[in-house]
């Protein structure tokens, strides 16, 4: 009643028996990369509200997504600079710049 059904044997199920053994260093490395990409996609889609964007053309989508990605990189750069107490004006001017 639900259309074509394909059954897999349990020993052939790649969701259970993956090519990279679970709980290995390689598995943790792959999973860490996957979770970091998921976090960056979440940041672009939700925090920069790309899903709510009312753009229809592919060029404009490309532009908005690239702006969001650049903002993610700038956020990381600013966060790192704040944590390390880095002053760009002191670096450029050679002295502290008071705002």
Tab-separated table of C-alpha atoms in Angstrom:
chain	number	residue	atom	x	y	z
A	1	UNK	CA	0.000	0.000	0.000
A	2	UNK	CA	2.985	2.371	0.378
A	3	UNK	CA	4.746	1.780	-2.921
A	4	UNK	CA	7.888	-0.157	-3.601
A	5	UNK	CA	9.644	-1.426	-0.489
A	6	UNK	CA	13.283	-2.478	-0.503
A	7	UNK	CA	14.408	-4.664	2.362
A	8	UNK	CA	18.040	-4.823	3.409
A	9	UNK	CA	19.653	-7.604	5.331
A	10	UNK	CA	20.945	-6.517	8.750
A	11	UNK	CA	24.542	-7.447	7.876
A	12	UNK	CA	24.359	-5.206	4.769
A	13	UNK	CA	22.878	-2.166	6.512
A	14	UNK	CA	25.452	0.646	6.206
A	15	UNK	CA	23.682	2.693	8.851
A	16	UNK	CA	24.574	0.059	11.430
A	17	UNK	CA	27.798	-1.343	9.980
A	18	UNK	CA	29.642	1.698	8.695
A	19	UNK	CA	32.840	1.595	6.655
A	20	UNK	CA	34.656	3.505	9.394
A	21	UNK	CA	34.437	1.548	12.674
A	22	UNK	CA	32.456	3.308	15.356
A	23	UNK	CA	34.278	4.488	18.493
A	24	UNK	CA	37.568	4.762	16.608
A	25	UNK	CA	39.736	7.863	16.235
A	26	UNK	CA	38.816	8.114	12.559
A	27	UNK	CA	35.097	7.952	13.436
A	28	UNK	CA	35.454	10.732	16.017
A	29	UNK	CA	37.355	12.883	13.516
A	30	UNK	CA	34.713	12.407	10.807
A	31	UNK	CA	31.886	13.014	13.279
A	32	UNK	CA	33.571	16.185	14.601
A	33	UNK	CA	33.852	17.515	11.047
A	34	UNK	CA	30.211	16.679	10.420
A	35	UNK	CA	29.008	18.368	13.589
A	36	UNK	CA	31.049	21.492	12.833
A	37	UNK	CA	29.541	21.737	9.359
A	38	UNK	CA	26.057	21.261	10.851
A	39	UNK	CA	26.740	24.109	13.287
A	40	UNK	CA	27.885	26.390	10.476
A	41	UNK	CA	24.806	25.534	8.379
A	42	UNK	CA	22.600	26.256	11.400
A	43	UNK	CA	24.361	29.583	11.862
A	44	UNK	CA	23.805	30.574	8.244
A	45	UNK	CA	20.212	29.336	8.005
A	46	UNK	CA	18.827	30.397	11.381
A	47	UNK	CA	20.998	33.161	12.816
A	48	UNK	CA	21.317	35.066	9.544
A	49	UNK	CA	17.752	34.077	8.548
A	50	UNK	CA	18.581	32.839	5.067
A	51	UNK	CA	15.447	30.673	5.102
A	52	UNK	CA	13.260	33.767	5.496
A	53	UNK	CA	15.001	35.537	2.637
A	54	UNK	CA	12.612	36.478	-0.179
A	55	UNK	CA	15.007	36.039	-3.042
A	56	UNK	CA	14.131	34.085	-6.158
A	57	UNK	CA	17.154	34.232	-8.410
A	58	UNK	CA	20.091	31.887	-8.004
A	59	UNK	CA	22.581	34.769	-8.190
A	60	UNK	CA	20.973	36.569	-5.278
A	61	UNK	CA	20.852	33.350	-3.206
A	62	UNK	CA	24.539	32.879	-3.919
A	63	UNK	CA	25.227	36.463	-2.866
A	64	UNK	CA	23.239	36.249	0.380
A	65	UNK	CA	24.772	32.921	1.383
A	66	UNK	CA	28.282	34.216	0.727
A	67	UNK	CA	27.602	37.335	2.793
A	68	UNK	CA	26.356	35.140	5.629
A	69	UNK	CA	29.456	32.942	5.386
A	70	UNK	CA	31.716	36.009	5.445
A	71	UNK	CA	29.860	37.265	8.512
A	72	UNK	CA	30.454	33.914	10.225
A	73	UNK	CA	34.177	34.278	9.587
A	74	UNK	CA	34.147	37.876	10.823
A	75	UNK	CA	32.283	36.823	13.977
A	76	UNK	CA	34.929	34.183	14.666
A	77	UNK	CA	37.722	36.692	14.039
A	78	UNK	CA	36.180	39.287	16.356
A	79	UNK	CA	35.553	36.674	19.043
A	80	UNK	CA	39.166	35.512	18.891
A	81	UNK	CA	40.442	39.097	18.984
A	82	UNK	CA	38.304	39.863	22.045
A	83	UNK	CA	39.472	36.732	23.852
A	84	UNK	CA	43.130	37.537	23.184
A	85	UNK	CA	42.686	41.286	23.934
A	86	UNK	CA	43.978	42.140	20.471
A	87	UNK	CA	43.761	45.828	19.515
A	88	UNK	CA	43.835	46.376	15.757
A	89	UNK	CA	44.382	50.129	16.130
A	90	UNK	CA	47.441	49.612	18.298
A	91	UNK	CA	48.737	47.207	15.675
A	92	UNK	CA	48.115	49.595	12.764
A	93	UNK	CA	48.984	52.942	14.368
A	94	UNK	CA	51.684	51.732	16.733
A	95	UNK	CA	49.833	53.194	19.736
A	96	UNK	CA	46.576	52.628	21.579
A	97	UNK	CA	43.538	54.356	20.086
A	98	UNK	CA	40.877	55.506	22.557
A	99	UNK	CA	37.330	55.700	21.247
